XYZ file of C-alpha atoms in Angstrom:
766
model
C 110.048 103.873 38.216
C 110.402 103.644 42.143
C 112.926 101.359 43.503
C 111.291 98.246 44.613
C 112.469 96.541 47.923
C 110.645 93.703 49.089
C 109.132 94.144 52.606
C 109.414 90.518 53.722
C 112.298 90.136 56.034
C 113.081 93.859 56.440
C 112.310 95.902 59.584
C 109.419 97.735 57.665
C 108.208 100.977 59.749
C 105.053 100.195 62.193
C 102.171 101.728 60.981
C 100.764 101.829 64.099
C 103.429 103.618 65.556
C 103.501 107.331 64.740
C 99.551 107.264 66.219
C 100.542 105.258 69.558
C 103.505 107.209 70.314
C 101.716 110.635 69.484
C 98.738 109.589 71.801
C 96.357 109.968 68.831
C 95.619 106.426 68.464
C 92.329 105.746 70.777
C 92.322 102.622 72.726
C 88.967 101.299 74.521
C 89.609 103.067 77.434
C 90.123 106.418 75.699
C 86.226 106.856 74.639
C 84.617 109.149 76.822
C 81.012 109.547 74.996
C 78.929 112.377 75.596
C 76.470 112.414 78.227
C 77.836 108.706 79.251
C 76.931 106.918 82.442
C 79.399 105.223 84.655
C 78.892 101.354 85.083
C 80.205 99.513 88.441
C 79.945 96.257 89.973
C 79.236 95.201 93.547
C 81.184 92.188 93.897
C 81.448 89.153 96.326
C 83.284 89.623 99.653
C 82.521 85.672 100.229
C 85.008 82.883 98.400
C 81.929 80.450 98.404
C 78.304 81.416 99.625
C 74.512 81.500 99.110
C 72.868 84.951 97.893
C 69.938 85.183 100.619
C 68.906 88.696 99.932
C 69.681 91.911 97.711
C 69.119 95.096 99.182
C 69.419 97.720 97.030
C 66.857 100.328 98.466
C 69.511 102.426 99.930
C 70.708 103.244 96.746
C 67.787 103.096 94.250
C 66.352 106.890 94.819
C 69.633 108.459 95.365
C 70.836 111.522 93.234
C 72.967 110.822 90.330
C 72.048 106.674 90.472
C 70.631 106.027 86.956
C 69.883 102.170 87.543
C 70.651 99.263 89.823
C 70.610 95.774 88.281
C 70.469 92.139 89.356
C 70.775 89.001 87.760
C 66.886 89.460 87.708
C 66.956 92.150 84.731
C 68.938 89.682 82.795
C 66.706 87.982 79.943
C 69.107 85.600 78.615
C 70.883 82.638 79.955
C 73.192 85.112 82.001
C 76.282 82.663 81.461
C 79.389 83.488 79.504
C 82.458 81.290 78.773
C 83.745 79.037 76.104
C 83.763 75.991 75.530
C 81.860 76.129 78.833
C 79.252 78.882 79.433
C 79.279 78.385 83.140
C 80.503 81.966 84.551
C 77.420 84.417 85.452
C 77.567 88.170 84.288
C 75.860 88.794 87.579
C 75.465 86.240 90.257
C 72.212 84.744 90.737
C 71.692 81.982 93.517
C 75.304 81.704 94.766
C 78.874 83.413 94.513
C 82.060 81.309 94.175
C 84.746 83.158 94.338
C 85.847 86.428 96.068
C 85.118 88.799 93.013
C 81.941 87.384 91.575
C 80.125 90.668 90.522
C 76.648 90.897 91.925
C 74.907 94.074 91.519
C 75.405 96.425 88.893
C 74.986 100.067 89.214
C 74.746 102.844 86.654
C 75.800 106.322 87.923
C 76.350 110.188 86.395
C 80.033 109.829 87.742
C 82.866 107.421 89.373
C 82.352 109.300 92.503
C 78.861 108.824 92.852
C 79.281 105.177 91.318
C 81.285 104.069 94.066
C 79.737 105.647 97.059
C 76.510 103.562 96.015
C 78.425 100.390 95.512
C 79.115 100.751 99.005
C 75.549 101.327 100.211
C 74.216 97.963 98.562
C 73.803 95.281 101.333
C 74.039 91.874 100.356
C 73.012 89.131 102.770
C 74.954 85.681 102.266
C 74.945 82.370 103.807
C 78.539 80.917 103.742
C 79.393 77.704 102.626
C 82.321 75.551 102.986
C 84.969 76.626 100.503
C 88.012 74.896 98.906
C 91.445 76.335 98.048
C 93.592 73.564 97.010
C 92.923 71.539 93.544
C 94.073 68.404 94.971
C 91.330 68.739 98.025
C 88.931 69.783 95.397
C 89.157 66.071 94.061
C 88.139 64.481 97.140
C 85.234 62.992 97.137
C 83.489 64.709 99.826
C 84.945 68.119 98.818
C 82.193 71.308 98.819
C 80.653 71.226 95.355
C 81.115 74.708 93.121
C 78.460 73.411 90.604
C 76.143 71.122 91.804
C 75.110 70.071 88.343
C 78.449 68.485 86.935
C 78.334 64.670 86.902
C 82.390 65.055 87.095
C 81.749 67.515 90.450
C 84.964 69.596 90.356
C 86.901 67.877 87.887
C 86.663 70.464 84.586
C 88.805 67.974 82.726
C 90.887 65.254 83.031
C 92.719 62.367 80.998
C 95.486 60.513 80.418
C 98.006 59.951 77.481
C 99.493 56.590 77.549
C 102.678 55.363 75.236
C 104.052 52.168 75.888
C 104.347 50.781 79.656
C 106.091 53.448 81.277
C 105.736 51.859 84.712
C 107.697 48.608 83.426
C 109.983 50.828 81.282
C 110.628 53.085 84.621
C 112.306 49.613 86.364
C 114.606 49.501 83.151
C 116.352 53.017 83.599
C 119.871 53.070 84.838
C 119.081 56.207 86.332
C 115.745 57.669 87.215
C 114.608 61.340 88.981
C 111.728 62.743 90.444
C 110.570 66.102 91.936
C 107.284 67.868 92.805
C 106.736 71.151 91.363
C 104.403 74.284 92.753
C 104.002 76.677 89.897
C 102.180 79.993 91.009
C 99.592 82.325 89.800
C 100.634 85.162 87.321
C 98.865 88.204 86.670
C 98.466 89.742 83.333
C 99.289 93.176 84.606
C 98.616 94.423 80.920
C 98.823 98.307 80.892
C 95.213 98.838 79.650
C 93.033 97.422 82.175
C 89.489 96.015 81.445
C 87.590 98.951 79.722
C 84.824 99.576 77.084
C 81.991 101.789 76.343
C 78.559 100.849 75.063
C 75.285 101.881 73.956
C 71.960 100.855 72.077
C 71.520 103.212 69.041
C 68.089 104.382 67.308
C 67.799 100.754 65.604
C 68.352 98.852 68.481
C 72.079 97.884 67.850
C 74.064 97.341 70.997
C 77.133 98.843 69.918
C 80.342 97.807 72.117
C 83.835 99.163 71.967
C 86.069 97.132 74.310
C 89.613 96.095 74.743
C 89.191 92.517 73.662
C 91.212 89.987 71.815
C 87.812 87.913 71.110
C 85.143 90.327 69.128
C 83.323 87.907 67.331
C 83.078 85.296 70.167
C 82.067 87.662 72.479
C 79.125 89.079 70.182
C 78.096 85.135 70.520
C 78.205 85.193 74.196
C 76.893 88.240 75.089
C 73.430 87.330 72.466
C 73.332 84.482 74.269
C 73.682 85.728 78.123
C 71.852 88.924 77.655
C 69.028 87.458 75.347
C 69.744 89.972 72.570
C 69.626 89.328 68.841
C 73.053 88.552 67.945
C 72.674 90.427 64.386
C 71.664 93.348 66.337
C 75.046 93.333 68.604
C 78.067 95.109 67.366
C 81.693 94.451 68.816
C 84.431 97.142 67.610
C 88.057 95.689 69.181
C 90.549 98.770 69.302
C 94.539 98.122 69.540
C 94.826 97.146 73.030
C 96.756 98.115 75.382
C 97.989 94.620 75.972
C 96.360 91.348 76.708
C 98.678 88.217 77.149
C 95.289 86.121 77.117
C 93.742 87.979 79.795
C 91.474 89.532 76.860
C 91.154 86.257 75.236
C 86.861 86.351 76.320
C 84.676 88.282 78.129
C 85.773 90.575 80.723
C 83.720 93.940 81.270
C 81.432 93.223 78.078
C 78.661 91.658 79.834
C 78.095 94.154 82.329
C 78.518 97.004 79.934
C 75.735 95.227 77.332
C 73.583 94.964 80.545
C 74.233 98.261 81.445
C 73.366 99.876 77.798
C 70.426 97.858 77.490
C 69.226 99.680 80.895
C 70.887 103.023 80.091
C 67.608 104.359 78.035
C 69.804 104.927 75.527
C 72.812 106.877 77.055
C 76.165 105.861 76.274
C 78.151 103.920 79.436
C 81.662 103.637 80.137
C 83.350 100.941 82.232
C 86.952 100.896 83.331
C 88.371 98.518 86.049
C 90.905 99.967 88.314
C 93.928 98.117 88.830
C 92.742 96.960 91.996
C 89.484 95.745 90.499
C 91.575 94.053 87.764
C 93.492 92.237 90.160
C 90.071 90.872 91.891
C 88.410 89.752 88.603
C 90.524 88.846 85.898
C 91.599 85.117 84.624
C 95.178 84.538 85.856
C 97.849 81.922 84.724
C 96.287 78.393 85.894
C 99.011 77.772 88.946
C 99.586 74.321 88.972
C 100.868 71.154 90.792
C 103.757 69.087 88.564
C 105.187 65.840 89.668
C 107.559 64.403 87.191
C 109.449 61.023 87.221
C 111.724 60.898 84.268
C 114.255 57.660 83.505
C 117.216 57.138 81.039
C 119.787 54.797 80.325
C 123.547 55.088 81.017
C 123.917 55.778 77.418
C 121.987 58.890 77.584
C 118.656 57.778 76.059
C 115.627 58.669 77.886
C 113.740 55.976 78.150
C 110.615 56.387 80.392
C 108.441 59.080 81.655
C 105.751 59.662 84.197
C 103.984 63.150 84.676
C 100.889 64.342 86.594
C 99.773 67.520 86.414
C 96.785 69.340 88.242
C 95.766 72.893 87.177
C 93.644 75.202 89.561
C 91.005 76.332 87.134
C 89.269 78.608 90.046
C 85.764 79.235 90.483
C 84.864 78.740 86.676
C 85.827 76.918 83.418
C 87.223 79.924 81.570
C 89.659 78.333 79.059
C 90.873 76.017 81.770
C 90.058 72.705 79.874
C 92.201 73.866 76.919
C 95.021 75.111 78.657
C 95.154 71.391 80.565
C 95.255 70.084 77.033
C 98.223 71.842 76.065
C 100.030 70.967 79.261
C 99.782 67.560 78.531
C 100.548 68.143 74.803
C 103.856 70.260 75.905
C 104.399 67.992 79.147
C 106.919 65.792 77.376
C 108.826 68.918 75.678
C 111.042 68.056 72.841
C 112.290 64.817 73.433
C 111.587 61.042 72.278
C 110.385 59.338 75.114
C 109.042 55.484 74.258
C 107.140 55.295 77.130
C 105.283 57.815 79.041
C 102.095 58.129 81.169
C 100.855 61.820 81.400
C 97.929 62.332 83.583
C 96.107 65.713 83.490
C 93.241 67.327 85.922
C 91.820 70.930 85.627
C 89.914 71.456 89.055
C 87.572 74.037 89.842
C 88.122 75.644 93.209
C 86.592 78.892 95.643
C 89.841 80.593 93.994
C 90.266 83.683 91.190
C 89.542 82.350 87.561
C 92.196 80.520 85.473
C 92.548 81.198 81.952
C 94.224 81.990 78.745
C 97.984 83.095 79.277
C 100.709 83.477 77.140
C 102.364 80.063 76.828
C 98.971 78.404 77.592
C 100.100 75.779 79.903
C 103.345 75.033 78.580
C 105.206 77.295 80.749
C 104.022 75.292 84.011
C 104.886 71.848 82.509
C 108.077 72.747 80.614
C 109.570 74.321 83.921
C 109.149 71.226 85.537
C 110.526 68.707 82.866
C 113.610 71.055 82.118
C 114.675 71.097 85.523
C 114.490 67.119 86.089
C 116.259 66.996 82.361
C 119.124 68.759 84.445
C 119.034 66.582 87.389
C 118.841 63.536 85.300
C 121.820 64.757 83.397
C 123.834 65.619 86.282
C 122.881 61.970 87.797
C 124.782 60.303 84.785
C 127.217 62.708 84.994
C 126.676 64.103 81.144
C 126.827 67.761 80.177
C 123.258 69.172 80.260
C 123.245 70.412 76.780
C 124.804 67.157 75.288
C 122.239 65.474 76.953
C 118.970 67.132 75.362
C 120.963 66.982 72.196
C 120.823 63.081 71.862
C 117.420 63.322 72.929
C 115.687 66.066 70.934
C 113.427 65.227 67.795
C 114.027 66.047 64.324
C 111.210 66.106 62.128
C 109.228 62.787 61.404
C 110.213 61.863 65.187
C 107.187 61.353 67.845
C 107.766 63.551 71.355
C 107.468 61.528 74.248
C 103.608 62.875 74.500
C 102.713 61.124 71.042
C 102.667 64.152 69.109
C 104.124 63.905 65.297
C 106.619 66.410 64.179
C 105.267 66.246 60.764
C 106.539 69.918 59.996
C 109.430 72.463 60.518
C 111.262 70.858 63.430
C 114.659 73.163 64.247
C 115.246 72.341 67.931
C 118.513 70.797 66.912
C 119.877 73.448 65.424
C 118.392 75.601 68.151
C 120.443 73.698 70.474
C 123.672 73.736 68.536
C 123.627 77.785 68.023
C 123.649 77.889 72.552
C 126.190 75.072 72.311
C 128.442 77.155 70.200
C 127.926 80.670 71.531
C 130.662 82.519 73.959
C 128.064 82.607 76.825
C 128.068 78.904 76.758
C 131.624 77.872 75.753
C 132.985 80.596 78.385
C 131.008 79.746 81.439
C 133.346 77.511 83.330
C 135.562 81.043 83.550
C 132.680 82.676 84.084
C 131.573 81.262 86.987
C 135.297 81.021 88.541
C 135.519 84.855 88.174
C 132.492 85.321 90.822
C 132.909 88.301 92.655
C 132.858 87.995 96.773
C 129.781 87.171 98.495
C 128.495 86.294 95.113
C 127.543 83.128 93.466
C 127.343 82.454 89.946
C 125.364 79.744 87.581
C 124.810 79.175 84.047
C 121.642 77.411 82.927
C 119.364 76.569 79.837
C 116.245 74.961 78.993
C 114.669 73.698 75.441
C 111.040 73.866 74.511
C 108.210 73.983 72.039
C 105.122 75.752 71.592
C 102.224 74.874 69.248
C 100.836 77.588 66.560
C 96.840 77.797 66.302
C 93.777 76.027 67.988
C 95.153 72.223 67.550
C 91.583 70.173 66.716
C 89.850 71.905 69.266
C 88.080 74.276 66.926
C 88.456 74.882 63.312
C 91.233 77.616 63.067
C 89.629 79.777 60.287
C 90.358 83.283 58.979
C 88.521 85.093 56.685
C 90.818 88.163 55.129
C 89.241 90.734 53.370
C 91.190 93.733 51.496
C 89.865 96.444 48.882
C 91.568 98.451 46.227
C 90.249 102.105 46.970
C 88.600 104.364 43.859
C 92.134 106.479 44.462
C 94.304 103.627 44.019
C 95.185 103.009 47.641
C 94.498 99.599 49.290
C 92.192 98.836 52.768
C 92.939 96.358 54.784
C 89.966 94.917 56.995
C 91.636 93.368 59.947
C 89.423 90.237 61.324
C 92.230 89.399 64.253
C 92.945 92.276 67.200
C 96.175 93.642 67.788
C 96.989 93.580 71.268
C 100.343 95.172 70.809
C 102.441 92.447 69.276
C 102.335 94.114 65.827
C 99.989 91.420 63.983
C 98.510 94.917 61.924
C 102.026 96.242 60.439
C 102.758 92.759 59.416
C 99.613 92.655 57.775
C 100.625 95.610 55.748
C 103.980 94.165 55.107
C 102.125 91.063 53.834
C 99.902 92.938 51.663
C 102.604 95.231 50.413
C 104.707 92.266 49.272
C 102.101 90.659 46.995
C 100.689 93.950 45.776
C 103.879 95.607 45.246
C 103.045 98.779 47.189
C 104.750 100.918 49.820
C 103.228 100.747 53.306
C 101.815 104.175 52.885
C 99.214 102.987 50.363
C 97.608 100.951 52.845
C 95.171 101.532 55.505
C 93.879 99.665 58.246
C 90.355 98.927 59.697
C 90.222 97.513 63.426
C 88.213 94.385 63.883
C 84.659 95.418 64.063
C 81.870 92.567 63.724
C 80.430 95.202 61.370
C 83.008 95.655 58.699
C 85.229 93.030 59.134
C 84.922 89.325 58.739
C 85.232 86.660 61.962
C 88.769 85.388 62.037
C 89.148 83.939 65.247
C 90.852 85.171 68.404
C 94.322 87.125 68.736
C 95.971 84.202 70.716
C 97.673 80.533 70.351
C 100.340 82.194 68.428
C 97.977 81.800 65.251
C 97.124 85.546 64.621
C 99.927 86.366 61.523
C 99.960 82.519 61.026
C 96.342 82.224 59.889
C 95.173 85.879 59.126
C 98.507 86.286 56.890
C 97.631 83.188 55.230
C 94.155 84.424 54.499
C 95.305 87.693 53.499
C 98.207 86.581 51.511
C 95.813 84.778 49.625
C 93.076 87.309 49.054
C 95.575 90.261 48.075
C 96.836 87.671 44.987
C 93.400 87.267 43.860
C 92.787 91.164 43.558
C 96.517 91.333 42.085
C 95.551 89.414 39.567
C 91.609 90.672 39.248
C 93.882 94.483 38.359
C 96.184 93.044 35.803
C 93.270 91.196 34.298
C 91.225 94.682 34.402
C 94.172 96.424 32.869
C 94.431 93.979 29.945
C 90.251 94.631 29.123
C 91.177 98.219 29.344
C 93.500 98.132 26.487
C 96.611 98.812 28.198
C 98.450 95.398 27.298
C 98.030 92.084 25.852
C 99.215 89.791 28.886
C 98.610 90.228 32.514
C 102.483 88.951 32.925
C 103.514 92.293 31.158
C 102.266 94.431 34.189
C 104.301 95.165 37.078
C 102.555 96.822 40.308
C 104.186 99.605 42.040
C 103.374 102.190 44.663
C 100.054 103.627 43.290
C 100.572 102.647 39.509
C 100.818 99.552 37.223
C 103.932 99.618 34.884
C 103.397 98.356 31.317
C 107.028 96.620 30.935
C 107.219 96.081 27.141
C 106.032 100.243 26.553
C 107.399 101.419 29.840
C 104.158 103.045 30.280
C 102.816 103.860 33.816
C 99.351 103.436 34.502
C 97.692 105.008 37.760
C 95.801 102.237 39.654
C 93.041 105.018 40.702
C 92.423 105.008 36.756
C 92.209 100.752 36.911
C 89.956 101.416 40.253
C 87.384 103.621 38.428
C 86.872 101.023 35.680
C 86.415 98.196 38.127
C 82.849 97.488 39.980
C 83.182 98.111 43.730
C 82.260 94.455 44.576
C 85.124 93.655 42.004
C 87.394 95.976 43.784
C 87.092 93.706 47.051
C 88.675 90.026 47.390
C 87.980 88.158 50.391
C 89.959 85.051 51.055
C 89.114 82.011 53.937
C 92.055 80.263 55.141
C 91.640 76.643 57.433
C 94.814 75.977 59.382
C 95.885 72.564 59.073
C 95.297 70.133 61.742
C 97.366 67.262 62.891
C 95.143 64.176 62.131
C 97.425 61.642 63.463
C 96.029 58.487 65.116
C 94.574 59.527 68.509
C 96.549 58.149 71.552
C 94.221 60.385 74.119
C 91.032 59.790 75.481
C 88.611 62.186 73.109
C 87.618 65.099 75.863
C 91.237 65.836 75.707
C 91.495 65.913 72.177
C 88.383 67.901 71.668
C 90.367 70.765 73.777
C 93.029 71.177 71.226
C 95.369 68.185 71.695
C 97.725 67.774 69.365
C 98.942 70.462 66.812
C 100.934 70.211 63.623
C 102.828 73.526 63.430
C 105.408 73.889 66.354
C 108.025 76.539 67.402
C 111.008 75.744 69.224
C 113.361 77.640 70.979
C 116.262 77.055 73.535
C 117.296 79.716 76.465
C 120.488 80.567 78.315
C 120.560 82.313 81.427
C 123.416 83.485 83.382
C 122.612 84.206 86.715
C 124.512 85.555 89.691
C 123.015 85.331 93.802
C 124.163 87.562 96.324
C 125.170 85.339 99.396
C 124.137 88.434 101.842
C 120.514 89.019 100.610
C 119.589 86.382 98.288
C 118.602 88.603 95.335
C 118.923 87.119 92.083
C 120.573 88.984 89.235
C 120.014 87.567 85.568
C 123.504 88.820 84.081
C 123.104 87.613 80.571
C 120.305 86.119 78.458
C 120.340 84.179 75.429
C 117.126 83.395 73.019
C 117.450 81.130 70.425
C 114.270 80.627 68.227
C 112.713 78.377 65.119
C 109.917 80.572 64.731
C 110.472 79.835 60.954
C 111.078 82.840 58.512
C 111.236 86.114 60.193
C 109.005 88.494 58.084
C 110.326 91.866 60.195
C 113.459 91.263 62.396
C 112.259 94.297 64.845
C 108.807 93.024 65.505
C 110.707 89.773 65.650
C 113.130 90.673 68.362
C 110.616 92.781 70.346
C 108.350 89.394 70.634
C 111.405 87.886 72.172
C 112.508 90.550 74.266
C 108.987 91.157 76.072
C 108.129 87.301 76.400
C 111.540 86.751 77.933
C 110.804 89.313 80.156
C 107.639 88.325 81.303
C 109.034 84.974 81.791
C 111.581 86.538 84.097
C 108.856 87.870 85.849
C 106.981 84.529 86.516
C 110.666 83.081 87.570
C 111.559 85.366 89.976
C 109.337 88.379 91.237
C 105.889 88.157 90.467
C 104.525 86.380 93.897
C 100.625 86.568 93.776
C 99.325 85.617 96.801
C 95.899 84.381 98.243
C 95.033 83.318 101.719
C 91.951 81.485 101.681
C 90.447 82.951 98.603
C 91.468 86.598 99.787
C 94.185 88.358 97.619
C 97.457 89.543 99.251
C 98.596 90.912 96.365
C 95.761 93.884 95.377
C 97.800 96.071 93.116
C 101.151 96.938 91.694
C 102.532 98.173 94.781
C 103.235 94.464 95.863
C 102.987 92.500 92.882
C 106.575 93.147 91.553
C 107.133 93.407 87.578
C 110.167 93.686 85.876
C 111.640 96.991 84.850
C 114.256 97.706 81.939
C 116.384 97.943 85.251
C 116.182 94.583 86.472
C 117.001 92.843 83.318
C 120.072 92.225 81.396
C 120.211 93.022 77.395
C 118.540 89.980 75.648
C 120.604 88.383 72.968
C 118.271 87.076 70.325
C 119.312 84.564 67.690
C 117.042 83.206 64.900
C 117.022 79.796 63.503
C 115.148 80.746 60.281
C 113.385 77.141 58.950
C 110.828 77.650 56.255
C 107.887 76.216 57.287
C 105.626 75.610 54.424
C 102.345 76.073 55.577
C 102.872 79.572 56.711
C 102.728 82.802 55.136
C 106.350 83.412 53.423
C 107.564 80.612 55.690
C 106.780 81.988 58.998
C 104.994 80.022 62.247
C 104.067 81.449 66.028
C 106.283 83.396 67.719
C 104.360 84.904 70.637
C 104.189 81.962 72.717
C 107.403 80.101 72.520
C 109.523 83.164 73.883
C 107.922 83.072 77.343
C 108.220 79.325 78.028
C 111.756 78.811 79.187
C 112.939 81.586 81.317
C 111.597 79.747 84.601
C 113.501 76.966 84.037
C 116.658 78.172 82.673
C 117.131 80.680 85.385
C 116.115 77.772 88.188
C 118.481 75.744 86.254
C 121.273 78.292 86.770
C 120.554 79.094 89.993
C 120.671 75.166 90.617
C 124.032 75.330 89.791
C 125.012 78.252 91.498
C 123.805 77.051 95.349
C 124.181 73.396 94.240
C 120.218 72.793 95.036
C 117.081 73.291 93.259
C 113.988 75.481 94.086
C 110.861 73.198 93.032
C 108.432 76.107 94.479
C 108.488 79.094 92.059
C 108.988 82.061 91.869
C 112.271 81.663 93.522
C 112.286 84.628 95.914
C 115.305 85.958 97.315
C 114.052 84.418 100.575
C 114.056 81.206 99.438
C 117.598 81.543 98.381
C 118.308 82.927 101.633
C 117.191 79.920 103.391
C 119.096 77.671 101.218
C 122.540 79.868 101.206
C 121.901 79.565 105.624
C 121.902 76.095 105.544
C 124.983 75.464 103.452
C 128.029 74.277 105.291
C 130.172 76.622 106.082
C 133.262 76.855 103.099
C-alpha cells in the first residue's frame, strides 16, 4: 500500500508549474487561430467631447481592411459594467476620457490595422472637463452622465457611531492629516487579450484573459444583443490580473468584431501603451483623518472623509468605496466615529478593482496618524496599537463586528518579539555616513468575499473518470495566485489521492459551473468550500458502490488511496477504474453549491453603502514592519528589511502562502515608493513601463513571512483569504519608517526621492 501523506499543510508541487515553465500552457494571448483577423480601436483624444461626425470613408475600401464598425453596428444596449452598466462598448454620443473607444477596425494584419486606425477622422465638439473629484462635486461642475440624479456622485454615504464631534473635544490628544493617494497601474505581464469567433451553430465563443467569465457572458449578451445561451466564454490561466481583469476589457470589442467577421476568428491584444491608456487603475484618493485618544492611550474618536476618483465610468467604484469605508477604522476599537465617503466621476481614466479594493488607500492614512498620535502622547507605536486592537467579539470603529477568527493581537505580538523590532534602536544608531535610518510598522485587515453586495456562491464539480482518475471543473479563474493547484490539494486530501490523479478543466461557461469572480480574497475560500463538499459526496458514492459490488460490508472499512480502494479487513486492493466502470456517468459526477456567510449584524449605515458590500464577516489580519534607509545626497529610499506577519487562517500550502506574501508586499512597495502614474488634464504622462517604474528583485529585500495560524471555522480546512491583506500595509509601514528617519511625515504618495530631498534640504544643519 502507498504511504499516504496529507497534502494539507504541505508545499505540494504546483500542478500548473511544468506547463507554465515549459511554455506549453497557453494563455489567451497565445492563441493564433488560422485565418484570423486583427481587431483594434480608434480611441478618443479628448477627455470630454461630443462626437459630431465619424468619417470612415478613408479606410472603408482599403485593401486588407475587412470591416470598420461604429456604435451603429451594435444591436444591443452598447453598455457594460457591474453593478452600473454605464460604459459603452463603442462611444456613441460623446467621449468621457482620453481612451474611450469610438471606432473598431478589423484588418488582415496588425500593420494594416494601425494604418487604418490612424486614417479615421472623428470630429468632436470639446466640452468642459473636470479632473479633480472635489471640483466634480461642485454644483456647477461639468456633468459626465447627464441622466444621473446625483450628478457626478457615483456613491456617497456615512458610517456614524456615537458622537464623534463631541467625543473629539473630550480627547486629551488629537491629530489631523490629509493624504493624497495615487493611481496605480496593474501592470500585469499579459496585457488585455483574447480571440473570438462565431461558429456554424451561431455560438459566439470568446477566449479571453478574464477574472469573470460568467459575468462577462451576461454583460456581453446585454451589450451586443446576442442571446446569452449562444455566448461561450473560456478563461485560460491569466498572465496576471490583480483586479484589472475583474470585468470586461477587450471582450466587448472582440465579441462585436466576431459578429461582423463573416465567421473568421478575430484576435485582439493590447500593446502596453494601449493597456495603460484604456485599462482601469487603482482609485486615487483624498483622505482626511482626525483621530483622538485619552492620555491612557485609549482611542476615543475618529473623523474620516474619503473621496475616490472613479474616472469616467462606474466600474466597481461603488464597492471599492464601501470597502474603503469599512476598513477606514482599521483593526481598532473606537467608540465614536464618523466616516464619510464619496466616489466621484471625473474625466480621468477609469478606476476599478485592484488588490485590496479600497483598503490600501485608507490604511495608508490611518496607520500614519496612529503613529503620529502615539508620538504625541509619548507611547510606543506598537504598544499603542496593542492597547486598542480588536479581539473576537469586538466592533471596529466602523461598526464591523468581529464575529469570526480574529488574530491581530497575536500578529502584533509576533512583531513585538521579533529581532527586527527589538534591535531597531541599535540598527538605527549604526546608520552609515550620509544615510538616515528608521523603522516603521503598520497593522490592518481585509475582508474575505463579496460581503452583502451579491450572494457569494461557488458551484464545484468533480468527476470520477472511467480510468480511475479525477477531473476538477474549476469555476474560478486562476490569475497566477495558485487556486487551481490548491483545488487539487483540497480534493486530494478528501479523496486520498496523489496530485497526479487529477486533471483540471479551466473556467468555461460551457463545461464548468458559475462560481463568481477570481477576486475579493474569496477564490479558494468559496470554491474550496464547494469543492471539499463535492469531493466528500463523491467519496461516499464510491465507497457505497464498492459495497454494492460485494467488495465489503461497510463503507468505513474502505480506504481511498491513489488510483485504488483498499479493503482494510481483508487487505484487498480494488482499482478505482473498476469501481468507476460499475457507476453510471451521472453517478460519477458530483456537484455542490456553497454560499459564503454574510455579516447580518444590524445596519449602522445607509442602504446604498450596505448594498455595495459593507460589512464583511470573515477577515484576514496582518502587521508589517519595514526598516528603511534614506540617502541624504539623493533622497533614495532603500527598504533594507521587511517582515510580514499574517493571520489568514490555516496555511494549506506554505509555498503558495509565502508567494502571496512576497508578491503582495513587493506590489505594495511599488505603490509606496516608485509607481508614479501621472496625468495632466486627463492626458497620460506615464504611457508605458519606461517611465512607470516597477520594483524588481534588485530593489527589494528578502521578505520575512510569519504565519499566525488561526483556524477559521467557516473556511475549507480552516483557511481564509490571503490574496489582498498582503498588499495593504507596505505604504504606511514604509512611510512611518521614513518619518522616523527624517523627522517628518510625507502625506502625498508615492514617497519619491524628490520629496525626500526637499525635506532633507529644509532641515537645519546638525
